[in-house]
Amino acid sequence: MKKVFLIFILLFIYSFAFSQEPKYRIDGKSYSQQIYDENNNQITNFKNWEYIKDFYISPDNKKMLVYHKPDKAKAYLMTLYDLESIKIIAECEPGWACHDVKWTKDYLIKVWSTSGGGTRFEYRSYEDLSIVREVVSYNPFEDVEDSILINPDSTMRKIEFYNYSDGTEIKTIDCLRELADKNIFAGWIQINEVKKVGKLKYEFYIEGNLSIEGREEEEFQTIIEIQI
């Protein structure tokens, strides 16, 4: 009976906490769409026929980023709002479609796909949305728990580790050197998979061809483990 009562209390606390999260929506007439909160407070003040592509709320519910396009405009805009004062903090023309937004203590990270198939992480200032730092990867691995962003760059035959929260580089690993330590002398390589196997510990699944004269067509598969 005590266990049932405890479970009930935990469920009640969870549902109460969840219900306290503000809800936002796009609403209004077809020619005058705006964003409102659950109390019908109007957050945006767009002109008629503004197209609201998407909006993102910070985890602390204090900021909102809106991706939108004014009527007859050629480019989209990103507008950052202070949800406590319901005022605009900053606005900019991002250049490309916004795929996702991450929120860190010091930076807003705009994530988008490049025309070449890669992913770009733009670290933008909360003050004016200017780009402070960029990280580009064709196959990024995001370890949000330990604040690590990994770029396994098969073309350059290296692995780059960044601090996820601010985009600063932590370490770069020379894959050919790591493979040579395993007595594998590689020419062409492909980093196929990344797995987290512990606290700041990662495994990289690599295949490729040898660089040894007369054995260039010989293929290999192996795993290298990196501890940050």
XYZ file of C-alpha atoms in Angstrom:
228
model
C 0.000 0.000 0.000
C 2.842 2.355 0.834
C 4.472 1.628 -2.529
C 1.238 2.390 -4.373
C 0.863 5.642 -2.448
C 4.476 6.593 -3.199
C 4.004 5.902 -6.922
C 0.843 8.015 -6.892
C 2.682 10.919 -5.255
C 5.541 10.689 -7.769
C 3.121 10.645 -10.688
C 1.289 13.641 -9.270
C 4.526 15.606 -8.835
C 5.632 14.731 -12.374
C 2.287 15.673 -13.915
C 2.220 18.923 -11.938
C 5.747 19.866 -12.995
C 4.988 18.984 -16.592
C 1.787 21.041 -16.551
C 3.741 24.106 -15.417
C 5.701 24.245 -18.666
C 4.337 27.109 -20.773
C 2.691 26.139 -24.031
C 3.015 28.190 -27.187
C 1.127 28.029 -30.456
C 0.792 29.664 -33.861
C -2.694 31.115 -34.165
C -4.765 33.839 -35.764
C -6.332 34.508 -39.127
C -4.697 33.094 -42.230
C -3.283 36.485 -43.195
C -2.173 37.439 -39.682
C -0.478 34.517 -37.951
C 1.160 35.194 -34.581
C 2.628 33.189 -31.710
C 0.712 33.121 -28.419
C 1.315 31.555 -25.047
C -1.226 29.457 -23.167
C -2.668 32.590 -21.527
C -3.270 34.125 -24.967
C -0.484 36.645 -24.539
C 0.743 37.613 -27.997
C 4.509 37.117 -28.316
C 5.116 38.226 -31.908
C 3.843 41.250 -33.767
C 4.305 40.310 -37.411
C 2.807 42.170 -40.332
C 0.143 40.552 -42.492
C 1.050 37.443 -44.488
C 4.176 36.727 -42.456
C 5.104 33.037 -42.776
C 6.163 31.404 -39.501
C 8.268 28.393 -40.424
C 9.068 27.233 -36.889
C 9.889 28.367 -33.365
C 12.109 27.020 -30.584
C 11.876 27.520 -26.807
C 14.923 27.527 -24.525
C 14.940 24.852 -21.768
C 14.510 27.522 -19.081
C 11.486 28.941 -20.956
C 13.060 32.404 -21.004
C 13.829 32.727 -24.713
C 12.168 31.909 -28.012
C 13.772 31.782 -31.451
C 11.366 32.262 -34.355
C 12.265 31.318 -37.925
C 10.020 33.309 -40.260
C 9.723 35.133 -43.589
C 7.983 38.463 -44.209
C 5.545 38.706 -47.090
C 7.326 39.025 -50.481
C 10.750 38.863 -48.798
C 13.474 36.833 -50.510
C 15.044 35.514 -47.325
C 14.028 34.139 -43.957
C 14.758 35.898 -40.674
C 15.610 34.583 -37.211
C 14.231 36.624 -34.330
C 15.156 36.000 -30.704
C 12.577 36.991 -28.066
C 12.811 37.509 -24.331
C 9.735 35.654 -23.058
C 9.800 37.408 -19.696
C 9.574 40.927 -21.119
C 8.062 39.805 -24.470
C 10.569 41.932 -26.332
C 12.892 41.280 -29.240
C 16.495 40.661 -28.220
C 18.003 40.363 -31.693
C 17.199 39.587 -35.300
C 19.281 38.450 -38.272
C 19.088 36.920 -41.725
C 20.508 33.408 -41.265
C 21.109 32.585 -44.917
C 19.995 28.951 -44.871
C 17.135 26.930 -43.470
C 17.209 26.270 -39.747
C 17.198 22.524 -39.096
C 17.403 22.606 -35.297
C 18.381 24.845 -32.380
C 20.425 23.946 -29.301
C 20.656 26.123 -26.200
C 23.789 26.345 -24.055
C 24.779 28.690 -21.256
C 26.652 31.113 -23.500
C 25.532 30.333 -27.044
C 22.545 29.557 -29.185
C 23.534 26.845 -31.667
C 21.799 27.012 -35.028
C 22.068 23.629 -36.752
C 21.531 23.282 -40.489
C 22.458 21.018 -43.388
C 24.920 22.341 -45.938
C 24.413 21.987 -49.690
C 27.306 19.512 -49.757
C 25.593 17.135 -47.353
C 27.313 18.159 -44.133
C 25.957 19.602 -40.906
C 26.964 23.042 -39.690
C 26.822 24.041 -36.032
C 26.757 27.833 -35.780
C 27.516 29.174 -32.311
C 25.641 32.476 -32.121
C 25.743 35.203 -29.492
C 22.584 35.706 -27.456
C 23.154 39.458 -27.627
C 22.965 39.978 -31.393
C 22.827 36.465 -32.964
C 26.208 37.035 -34.618
C 28.244 33.917 -35.415
C 31.081 33.478 -32.929
C 32.249 30.010 -33.977
C 31.388 27.255 -36.466
C 31.855 23.497 -36.544
C 31.142 21.556 -39.753
C 30.910 17.784 -40.007
C 29.570 15.297 -42.559
C 28.804 12.759 -39.849
C 28.730 14.490 -36.454
C 28.405 12.606 -33.178
C 26.735 14.571 -30.390
C 27.374 13.609 -26.780
C 25.267 16.210 -24.988
C 25.620 14.454 -21.629
C 29.385 15.003 -21.508
C 29.302 18.154 -23.695
C 31.319 16.646 -26.558
C 30.826 17.174 -30.286
C 32.842 14.843 -32.528
C 33.743 15.318 -36.186
C 35.024 12.015 -37.619
C 36.645 13.349 -40.813
C 37.430 10.391 -43.076
C 38.655 12.630 -45.912
C 41.301 14.306 -43.754
C 41.871 11.030 -41.862
C 41.405 12.646 -38.484
C 38.928 12.860 -35.612
C 38.179 16.246 -34.058
C 36.735 16.685 -30.571
C 34.966 19.911 -29.576
C 33.389 21.257 -26.435
C 29.705 21.013 -27.309
C 28.714 23.999 -25.169
C 30.971 26.575 -26.852
C 32.429 24.945 -29.976
C 36.081 25.193 -28.918
C 38.382 22.415 -30.117
C 39.613 20.030 -27.418
C 41.691 17.476 -29.290
C 42.474 16.210 -32.805
C 43.386 12.573 -33.401
C 45.508 11.450 -36.369
C 43.777 8.257 -37.495
C 46.768 6.992 -39.484
C 48.955 7.260 -36.382
C 46.378 5.467 -34.245
C 46.146 2.684 -36.831
C 49.930 2.436 -37.130
C 50.044 1.807 -33.379
C 47.939 -1.273 -34.167
C 50.367 -2.252 -36.970
C 47.831 -1.222 -39.602
C 49.404 1.027 -42.222
C 46.444 2.547 -43.989
C 45.980 4.567 -47.137
C 42.276 5.141 -47.726
C 40.032 4.958 -44.642
C 36.355 5.325 -43.814
C 35.057 6.015 -40.288
C 31.741 4.174 -40.362
C 30.403 4.391 -36.822
C 31.005 6.103 -33.488
C 29.889 4.665 -30.153
C 30.125 6.047 -26.655
C 31.413 3.292 -24.383
C 32.088 5.192 -21.161
C 32.661 8.579 -19.573
C 34.404 10.589 -22.323
C 35.356 7.300 -23.993
C 34.451 6.493 -27.609
C 34.939 3.695 -30.132
C 35.422 4.381 -33.828
C 34.723 1.653 -36.392
C 37.131 2.072 -39.303
C 37.635 0.267 -42.595
C 39.904 0.972 -45.522
C 42.820 -0.186 -47.663
C 46.449 -0.719 -46.750
C 49.200 1.578 -47.979
C 51.843 -1.177 -48.054
C 53.446 -1.617 -51.472
C 51.925 -4.560 -53.266
C 49.050 -4.791 -50.781
C 47.165 -1.611 -51.702
C 44.046 -3.578 -52.640
C 43.984 -5.368 -49.304
C 41.120 -4.219 -47.077
C 40.925 -4.038 -43.294
C 38.369 -3.402 -40.560
C 39.201 -2.400 -37.012
C 38.149 -0.382 -33.970
C 40.108 2.349 -32.255
C 39.187 3.584 -28.789
C 39.778 7.164 -27.713
C 39.591 8.490 -24.139
C 39.279 12.282 -23.814
